[in-house]
mmCIF file of C-alpha atoms in Angstrom:
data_model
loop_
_atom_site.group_PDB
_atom_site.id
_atom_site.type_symbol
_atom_site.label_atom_id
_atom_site.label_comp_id
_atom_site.label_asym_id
_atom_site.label_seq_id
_atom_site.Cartn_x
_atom_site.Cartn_y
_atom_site.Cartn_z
ATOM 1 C CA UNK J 203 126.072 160.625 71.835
ATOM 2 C CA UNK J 204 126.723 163.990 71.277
ATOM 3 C CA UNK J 205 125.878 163.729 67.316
ATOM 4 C CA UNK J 206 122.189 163.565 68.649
ATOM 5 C CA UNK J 207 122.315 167.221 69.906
ATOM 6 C CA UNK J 208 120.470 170.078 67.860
ATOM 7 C CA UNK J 209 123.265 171.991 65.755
ATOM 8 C CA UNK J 210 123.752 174.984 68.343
ATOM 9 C CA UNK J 211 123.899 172.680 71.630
ATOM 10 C CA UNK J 212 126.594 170.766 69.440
ATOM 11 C CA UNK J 213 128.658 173.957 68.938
ATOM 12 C CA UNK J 214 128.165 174.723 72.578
ATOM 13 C CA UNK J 215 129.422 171.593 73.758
ATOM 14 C CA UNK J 216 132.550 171.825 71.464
ATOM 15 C CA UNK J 217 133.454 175.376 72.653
ATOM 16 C CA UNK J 218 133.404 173.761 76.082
ATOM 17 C CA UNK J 219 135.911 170.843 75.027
ATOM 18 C CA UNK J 220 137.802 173.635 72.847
ATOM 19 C CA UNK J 221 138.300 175.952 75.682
ATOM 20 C CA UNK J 222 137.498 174.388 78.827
ATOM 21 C CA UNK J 223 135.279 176.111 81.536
ATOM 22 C CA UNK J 224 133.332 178.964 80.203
ATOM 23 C CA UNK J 225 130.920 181.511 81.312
ATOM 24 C CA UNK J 226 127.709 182.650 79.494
ATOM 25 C CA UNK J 227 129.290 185.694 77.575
ATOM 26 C CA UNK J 228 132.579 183.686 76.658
ATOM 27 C CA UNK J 229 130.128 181.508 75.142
ATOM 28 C CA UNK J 230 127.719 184.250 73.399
ATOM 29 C CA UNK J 231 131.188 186.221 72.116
ATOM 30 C CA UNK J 232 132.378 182.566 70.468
ATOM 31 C CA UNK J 233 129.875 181.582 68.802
ATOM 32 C CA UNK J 234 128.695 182.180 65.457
ATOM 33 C CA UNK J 235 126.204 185.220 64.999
ATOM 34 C CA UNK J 236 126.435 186.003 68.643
ATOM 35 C CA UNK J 237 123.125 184.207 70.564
ATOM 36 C CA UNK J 238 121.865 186.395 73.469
ATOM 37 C CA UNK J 239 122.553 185.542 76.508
ATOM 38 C CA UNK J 240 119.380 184.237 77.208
ATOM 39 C CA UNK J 241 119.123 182.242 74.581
ATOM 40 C CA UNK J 242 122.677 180.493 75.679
ATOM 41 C CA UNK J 243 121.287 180.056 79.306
ATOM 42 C CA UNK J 244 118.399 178.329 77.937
ATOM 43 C CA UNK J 245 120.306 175.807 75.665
ATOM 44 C CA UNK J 246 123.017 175.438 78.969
ATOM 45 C CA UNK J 247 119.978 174.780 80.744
ATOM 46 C CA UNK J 248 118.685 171.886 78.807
ATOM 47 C CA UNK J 249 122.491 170.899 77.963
ATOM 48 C CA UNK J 250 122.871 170.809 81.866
ATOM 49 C CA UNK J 251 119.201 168.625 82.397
ATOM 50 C CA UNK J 252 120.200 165.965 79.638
ATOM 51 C CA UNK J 253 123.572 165.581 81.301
ATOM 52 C CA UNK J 254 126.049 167.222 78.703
ATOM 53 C CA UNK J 255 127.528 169.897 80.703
ATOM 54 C CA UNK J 256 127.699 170.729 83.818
ATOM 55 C CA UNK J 257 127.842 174.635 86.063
ATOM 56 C CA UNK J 258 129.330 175.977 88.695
ATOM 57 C CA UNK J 259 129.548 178.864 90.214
ATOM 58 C CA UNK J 260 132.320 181.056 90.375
ATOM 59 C CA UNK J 261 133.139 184.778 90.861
ATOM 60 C CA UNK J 262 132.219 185.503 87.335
ATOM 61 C CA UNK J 263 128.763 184.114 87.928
ATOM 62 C CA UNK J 264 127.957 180.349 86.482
ATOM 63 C CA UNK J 265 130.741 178.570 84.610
ATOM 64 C CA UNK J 266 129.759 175.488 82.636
ATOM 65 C CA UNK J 267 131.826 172.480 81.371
ATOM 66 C CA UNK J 268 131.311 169.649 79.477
ATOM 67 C CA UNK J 269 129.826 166.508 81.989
ATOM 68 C CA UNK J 270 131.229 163.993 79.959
ATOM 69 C CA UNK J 271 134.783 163.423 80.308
ATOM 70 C CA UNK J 272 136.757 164.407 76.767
ATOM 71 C CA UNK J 273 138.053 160.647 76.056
ATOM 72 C CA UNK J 274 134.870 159.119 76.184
ATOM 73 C CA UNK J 275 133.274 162.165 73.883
ATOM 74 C CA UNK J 276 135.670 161.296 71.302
ATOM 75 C CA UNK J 277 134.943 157.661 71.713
ATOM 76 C CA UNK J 278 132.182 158.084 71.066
ATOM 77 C CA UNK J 279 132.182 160.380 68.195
ATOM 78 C CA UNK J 280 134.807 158.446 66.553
ATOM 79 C CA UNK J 281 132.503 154.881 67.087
ATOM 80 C CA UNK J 282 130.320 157.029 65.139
ATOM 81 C CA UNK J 283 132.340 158.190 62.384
ATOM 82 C CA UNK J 284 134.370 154.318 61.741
ATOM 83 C CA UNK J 285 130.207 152.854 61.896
ATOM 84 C CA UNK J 286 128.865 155.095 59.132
ATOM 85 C CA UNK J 287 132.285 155.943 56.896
ATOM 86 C CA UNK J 288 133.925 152.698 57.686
ATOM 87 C CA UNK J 289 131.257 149.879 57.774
ATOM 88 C CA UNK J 290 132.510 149.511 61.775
ATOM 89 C CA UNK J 291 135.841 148.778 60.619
ATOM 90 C CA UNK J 292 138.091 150.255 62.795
ATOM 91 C CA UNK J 293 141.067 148.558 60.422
ATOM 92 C CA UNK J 294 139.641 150.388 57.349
ATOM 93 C CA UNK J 295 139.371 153.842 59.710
ATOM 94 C CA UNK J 296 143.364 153.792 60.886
ATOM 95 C CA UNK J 297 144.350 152.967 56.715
ATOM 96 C CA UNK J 298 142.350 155.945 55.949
ATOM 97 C CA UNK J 299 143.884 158.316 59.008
ATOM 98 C CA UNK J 300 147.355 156.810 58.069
ATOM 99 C CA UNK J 301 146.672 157.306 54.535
ATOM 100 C CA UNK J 302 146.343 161.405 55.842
ATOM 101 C CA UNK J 303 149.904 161.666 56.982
ATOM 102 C CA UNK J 304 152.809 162.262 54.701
ATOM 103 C CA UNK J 305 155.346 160.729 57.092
ATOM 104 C CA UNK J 306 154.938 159.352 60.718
ATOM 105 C CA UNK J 307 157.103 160.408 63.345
ATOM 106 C CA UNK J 308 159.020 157.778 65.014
ATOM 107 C CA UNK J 309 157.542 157.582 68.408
ATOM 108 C CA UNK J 310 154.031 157.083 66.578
ATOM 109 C CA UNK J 311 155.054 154.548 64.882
ATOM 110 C CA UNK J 312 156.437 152.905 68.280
ATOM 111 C CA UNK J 313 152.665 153.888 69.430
ATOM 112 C CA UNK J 314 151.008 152.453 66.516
ATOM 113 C CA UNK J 315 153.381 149.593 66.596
ATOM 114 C CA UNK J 316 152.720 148.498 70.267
ATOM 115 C CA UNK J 317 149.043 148.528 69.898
ATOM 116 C CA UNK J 318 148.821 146.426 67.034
ATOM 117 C CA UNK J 319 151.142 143.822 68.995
ATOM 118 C CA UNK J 320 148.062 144.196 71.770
#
């Protein structure tokens, strides 16, 4: 979903999941060799017509965050990553997370324990 987005609507997007609600010049100031504002209206703006994110306004002007709601973003990125770097195994994708962590903390272990049991 959101890995089909031009590189600068992508970074956009993730300030908005990052921070939350932003305004144009929050945005401009965050990002990466500082857009004009114009130029972040006009990505919002086509951002806001494909359904990504959404505005509203507030006493500091328009305030945009993301449309889609954060745990189906990272559903969706993650379907993406376990399809390409795990053949669509999502087995093979928790080994290699797992594989990340030194040592587990008890009550994710309890997590990871009573999902498997699922």
């Amino acid at each position: 979903m959101l890995s089909k987005l031009p590189p600068r609507e992508r970074q956009i997007v993730d300030l908005l999941y990052q921070r939350g609600e932003l305004a144009v010049a929050d945005i401009c100031e965050a990002l990466p060799d500082q857009p004009s504002g114009s130029a972040v209206r006009t990505m919002l703006k086509r951002l806001e017509d494909k359904g990504y994110v959404h505005r509203h306004e507030s006493e500091r002007g328009y305030v945009y965050s993301p449309a889609v709601p954060d745990q189906v973003a990272r559903k969706s990125a993650l379907s993406d990553v376990v399809r390409t770097f795990f053949g669509g195994s999502p087995a093979g994708a928790a080994t290699a997370l797992l594989g990340m962590s030194e040592r587990l903390e008890e009550s994710e272990l309890d997590k990871l324990e009573a999902m498997i049991a699922k």
